[in-house]
mmCIF file of C-alpha atoms in Angstrom:
data_model
loop_
_atom_site.group_PDB
_atom_site.id
_atom_site.type_symbol
_atom_site.label_atom_id
_atom_site.label_comp_id
_atom_site.label_asym_id
_atom_site.label_seq_id
_atom_site.Cartn_x
_atom_site.Cartn_y
_atom_site.Cartn_z
ATOM 1 C CA MET A 1 20.089 21.069 33.274
ATOM 2 C CA LYS A 2 17.919 21.693 30.304
ATOM 3 C CA ASN A 3 15.018 19.333 29.438
ATOM 4 C CA ILE A 4 15.392 17.786 25.944
ATOM 5 C CA GLN A 5 11.928 18.110 23.955
ATOM 6 C CA LEU A 6 11.598 16.014 20.936
ATOM 7 C CA LEU A 7 9.489 17.840 18.185
ATOM 8 C CA LYS A 8 7.956 16.056 15.517
ATOM 9 C CA SER A 9 9.110 16.355 11.977
ATOM 10 C CA PRO A 10 7.336 18.477 9.496
ATOM 11 C CA PHE A 11 8.685 16.052 6.979
ATOM 12 C CA SER A 12 7.262 12.351 6.152
ATOM 13 C CA PHE A 13 9.864 9.537 6.163
ATOM 14 C CA LYS A 14 9.992 6.150 6.391
ATOM 15 C CA ALA A 15 13.048 4.418 7.118
ATOM 16 C CA PRO A 16 13.320 0.996 5.578
ATOM 17 C CA GLU A 17 12.669 -1.977 7.840
ATOM 18 C CA LEU A 18 15.361 -4.007 9.199
ATOM 19 C CA LYS A 19 14.255 -7.389 10.920
ATOM 20 C CA ASP A 20 17.414 -6.665 13.106
ATOM 21 C CA ASP A 21 20.413 -4.976 12.228
ATOM 22 C CA HIS A 22 22.785 -8.101 11.895
ATOM 23 C CA GLU A 23 22.601 -7.904 8.123
ATOM 24 C CA VAL A 24 24.378 -4.355 8.551
ATOM 25 C CA GLU A 25 26.431 -5.678 11.060
ATOM 26 C CA THR A 26 27.442 -8.740 8.950
ATOM 27 C CA PHE A 27 28.412 -6.771 6.252
ATOM 28 C CA PHE A 28 30.617 -4.217 7.992
ATOM 29 C CA ASN A 29 32.519 -7.123 9.544
ATOM 30 C CA SER A 30 33.303 -8.747 6.246
ATOM 31 C CA VAL A 31 34.827 -5.073 4.774
ATOM 32 C CA HIS A 32 38.614 -5.419 5.867
ATOM 33 C CA TYR A 33 39.117 -1.592 5.702
ATOM 34 C CA TYR A 34 36.267 -1.074 8.338
ATOM 35 C CA LYS A 35 36.862 -0.013 11.899
ATOM 36 C CA PRO A 36 34.587 1.297 14.272
ATOM 37 C CA THR A 37 34.444 5.306 14.936
ATOM 38 C CA GLU A 38 36.906 6.076 17.194
ATOM 39 C CA LEU A 39 35.638 7.967 20.437
ATOM 40 C CA LYS A 40 37.653 11.010 21.962
ATOM 41 C CA ASP A 41 37.359 11.882 25.456
ATOM 42 C CA LEU A 42 36.533 15.348 26.220
ATOM 43 C CA THR A 43 37.828 15.252 29.938
ATOM 44 C CA ASN A 44 38.589 18.819 30.241
ATOM 45 C CA LEU A 45 34.936 19.861 28.845
ATOM 46 C CA ALA A 46 33.568 16.888 31.262
ATOM 47 C CA LYS A 47 35.229 18.541 34.474
ATOM 48 C CA HIS A 48 34.407 22.114 33.688
ATOM 49 C CA LEU A 49 30.661 21.016 33.153
ATOM 50 C CA ASN A 50 30.751 18.767 36.236
ATOM 51 C CA VAL A 51 29.923 15.467 34.677
ATOM 52 C CA ALA A 52 31.966 11.958 34.590
ATOM 53 C CA GLU A 53 32.371 11.848 31.320
ATOM 54 C CA ILE A 54 32.034 13.256 27.513
ATOM 55 C CA ALA A 55 33.104 11.282 24.326
ATOM 56 C CA VAL A 56 32.506 12.301 20.888
ATOM 57 C CA LYS A 57 32.746 10.451 17.560
ATOM 58 C CA ASP A 58 35.504 11.549 15.652
ATOM 59 C CA GLU A 59 34.601 10.570 11.942
ATOM 60 C CA SER A 60 36.973 12.694 10.373
ATOM 61 C CA SER A 61 40.149 9.890 10.072
ATOM 62 C CA ARG A 62 37.312 7.078 9.183
ATOM 63 C CA PHE A 63 38.104 5.211 5.654
ATOM 64 C CA GLY A 64 40.861 8.069 5.406
ATOM 65 C CA ILE A 65 38.421 10.166 3.469
ATOM 66 C CA ASN A 66 38.087 12.969 5.766
ATOM 67 C CA SER A 67 34.249 12.625 5.799
ATOM 68 C CA PHE A 68 31.811 11.390 8.313
ATOM 69 C CA LYS A 69 29.082 9.902 5.551
ATOM 70 C CA GLY A 70 31.469 6.949 4.071
ATOM 71 C CA ALA A 71 29.718 4.007 6.071
ATOM 72 C CA GLY A 72 26.120 4.854 5.087
ATOM 73 C CA GLY A 73 26.907 5.451 1.354
ATOM 74 C CA LEU A 74 28.915 1.975 1.283
ATOM 75 C CA TYR A 75 26.163 0.041 2.775
ATOM 76 C CA ALA A 76 23.220 1.396 0.660
ATOM 77 C CA MET A 77 25.410 1.072 -2.728
ATOM 78 C CA ALA A 78 26.597 -2.220 -1.846
ATOM 79 C CA CYS A 79 22.855 -2.995 -1.251
ATOM 80 C CA CYS A 80 21.913 -1.667 -4.771
ATOM 81 C CA ILE A 81 24.549 -3.414 -6.455
ATOM 82 C CA ALA A 82 23.733 -6.730 -4.708
ATOM 83 C CA GLU A 83 20.154 -6.564 -5.668
ATOM 84 C CA ARG A 84 21.225 -5.705 -9.507
ATOM 85 C CA ALA A 85 23.477 -8.955 -9.090
ATOM 86 C CA GLY A 86 20.720 -11.193 -7.598
ATOM 87 C CA LEU A 87 22.502 -11.645 -4.267
ATOM 88 C CA ASP A 88 20.963 -12.108 -0.946
ATOM 89 C CA VAL A 89 21.065 -8.417 0.475
ATOM 90 C CA ASP A 90 20.543 -10.021 4.119
ATOM 91 C CA LYS A 91 23.666 -12.359 4.013
ATOM 92 C CA LEU A 92 25.962 -9.828 1.619
ATOM 93 C CA THR A 93 29.348 -9.691 2.494
ATOM 94 C CA TYR A 94 31.921 -7.524 1.153
ATOM 95 C CA ASN A 95 33.820 -10.420 -0.803
ATOM 96 C CA GLU A 96 30.849 -11.123 -2.589
ATOM 97 C CA LEU A 97 30.657 -7.929 -4.196
ATOM 98 C CA MET A 98 34.273 -8.332 -5.213
ATOM 99 C CA LYS A 99 33.672 -11.350 -7.390
ATOM 100 C CA PRO A 100 34.171 -10.656 -10.914
ATOM 101 C CA GLU A 101 30.842 -11.417 -12.094
ATOM 102 C CA VAL A 102 29.600 -8.933 -9.478
ATOM 103 C CA ARG A 103 32.110 -6.165 -10.507
ATOM 104 C CA LYS A 104 30.786 -6.507 -14.225
ATOM 105 C CA VAL A 105 27.471 -5.486 -12.850
ATOM 106 C CA ALA A 106 28.661 -2.846 -10.749
ATOM 107 C CA GLU A 107 30.849 -1.549 -13.452
ATOM 108 C CA LYS A 108 27.606 -0.550 -15.408
ATOM 109 C CA ILE A 109 26.032 1.380 -12.331
ATOM 110 C CA THR A 110 26.439 5.201 -11.746
ATOM 111 C CA PHE A 111 25.293 6.733 -8.534
ATOM 112 C CA TYR A 112 24.238 10.261 -8.764
ATOM 113 C CA THR A 113 24.040 12.815 -5.888
ATOM 114 C CA ALA A 114 23.749 16.797 -5.272
ATOM 115 C CA THR A 115 25.725 17.861 -2.174
ATOM 116 C CA ASP A 116 27.767 20.582 -0.964
ATOM 117 C CA GLY A 117 30.601 18.048 0.032
ATOM 118 C CA ASN A 118 30.601 15.496 2.642
ATOM 119 C CA HIS A 119 28.108 13.346 1.184
ATOM 120 C CA GLY A 120 29.651 13.586 -2.250
ATOM 121 C CA ARG A 121 33.033 12.603 -1.009
ATOM 122 C CA GLY A 122 31.626 9.605 0.837
ATOM 123 C CA ILE A 123 29.530 8.554 -2.167
ATOM 124 C CA ALA A 124 32.626 8.983 -4.543
ATOM 125 C CA TRP A 125 34.818 7.040 -2.251
ATOM 126 C CA ALA A 126 32.411 4.007 -1.998
ATOM 127 C CA ALA A 127 31.993 4.174 -5.727
ATOM 128 C CA SER A 128 35.579 3.573 -5.933
ATOM 129 C CA LYS A 129 35.768 0.732 -3.505
ATOM 130 C CA LEU A 130 32.580 -1.076 -5.182
ATOM 131 C CA GLY A 131 33.808 -0.621 -8.973
ATOM 132 C CA THR A 132 31.132 1.679 -9.866
ATOM 133 C CA HIS A 133 30.915 5.284 -10.755
ATOM 134 C CA ALA A 134 29.536 8.590 -9.113
ATOM 135 C CA VAL A 135 28.476 11.876 -10.457
ATOM 136 C CA ILE A 136 28.382 14.166 -7.741
ATOM 137 C CA LYS A 137 26.586 17.843 -8.470
ATOM 138 C CA MET A 138 27.700 20.483 -6.050
ATOM 139 C CA PRO A 139 25.253 23.838 -5.639
ATOM 140 C CA LYS A 140 26.645 27.015 -7.229
ATOM 141 C CA GLY A 141 28.613 28.684 -4.306
ATOM 142 C CA SER A 142 30.326 25.413 -3.312
ATOM 143 C CA LYS A 143 34.128 25.940 -2.869
ATOM 144 C CA GLU A 144 36.362 24.629 -5.486
ATOM 145 C CA ILE A 145 38.550 22.885 -2.970
ATOM 146 C CA ARG A 146 35.591 21.021 -1.864
ATOM 147 C CA ALA A 147 35.049 19.697 -5.442
ATOM 148 C CA ASP A 148 38.797 19.247 -6.095
ATOM 149 C CA HIS A 149 38.792 16.531 -2.945
ATOM 150 C CA ILE A 150 35.973 14.901 -4.587
ATOM 151 C CA ARG A 151 37.608 14.761 -8.065
ATOM 152 C CA LYS A 152 40.798 12.931 -6.767
ATOM 153 C CA ILE A 153 38.865 9.676 -6.054
ATOM 154 C CA GLN A 154 39.045 7.471 -8.870
ATOM 155 C CA ASN A 155 35.517 6.991 -11.109
ATOM 156 C CA THR A 156 34.196 10.228 -9.875
ATOM 157 C CA GLU A 157 32.690 13.182 -12.045
ATOM 158 C CA VAL A 158 32.008 16.097 -10.086
ATOM 159 C CA GLU A 159 30.307 19.500 -11.316
ATOM 160 C CA ILE A 160 29.306 22.790 -9.484
ATOM 161 C CA THR A 161 26.153 23.975 -11.126
ATOM 162 C CA ASP A 162 23.324 26.598 -10.509
ATOM 163 C CA LYS A 163 21.092 23.778 -12.062
ATOM 164 C CA ILE A 164 20.396 21.557 -9.105
ATOM 165 C CA MET A 165 17.104 20.722 -8.418
ATOM 166 C CA THR A 166 15.594 22.648 -11.210
ATOM 167 C CA ILE A 167 14.465 19.163 -12.811
ATOM 168 C CA PRO A 168 10.712 18.870 -12.770
ATOM 169 C CA SER A 169 10.133 15.201 -10.976
ATOM 170 C CA LYS A 170 8.130 14.030 -13.974
ATOM 171 C CA LYS A 171 11.047 14.346 -16.135
ATOM 172 C CA LEU A 172 13.336 13.155 -13.486
ATOM 173 C CA LYS A 173 11.235 10.130 -13.355
ATOM 174 C CA ASN A 174 11.284 9.317 -16.890
ATOM 175 C CA SER A 175 15.036 9.882 -17.185
ATOM 176 C CA ALA A 176 15.551 7.299 -14.616
ATOM 177 C CA LYS A 177 13.361 4.734 -16.079
ATOM 178 C CA LYS A 178 14.976 5.252 -19.428
ATOM 179 C CA ILE A 179 18.467 4.762 -17.637
ATOM 180 C CA LEU A 180 17.170 1.506 -16.088
ATOM 181 C CA MET A 181 15.905 0.228 -19.418
ATOM 182 C CA GLU A 182 19.544 0.749 -20.478
ATOM 183 C CA LEU A 183 20.986 -1.329 -18.045
#
């Protein structure tokens, strides 16, 4: 059996600190259409490799969006909306996000992302569930059928473009500040 070697990433990234994962668990337990990811047993492969058991996560049927990116986007966007609405993110529930006064806040928010498919589908789906909007920019060369799948989700604008990642960071920051001031 091969040894697994942990390599240090050349990229600096610091994940947000969670006191524990209870706030995430509390949130997902409150989402009525959430269910844990299904595990598929690969019995024949396990026998072939002479191991007791192999199971893989099957995210393809999760949330009915045929994408493995739904849960993270839903939680991150929910937290963003909650912060804007003045809710306690640590105790956030889906029902709080569905209150009319919070939905009014969500209606004014648009989430933007650049992707070639799965992430965009997850963000578009989360936007439709949370009553907010999504703009998905896909790089030139993306398959039109992938864009069409995302376009079918309400509150979503999709564009295949060659202009992704060409905005200088200073211009992007200024645009973001302007958008935030308008809200």
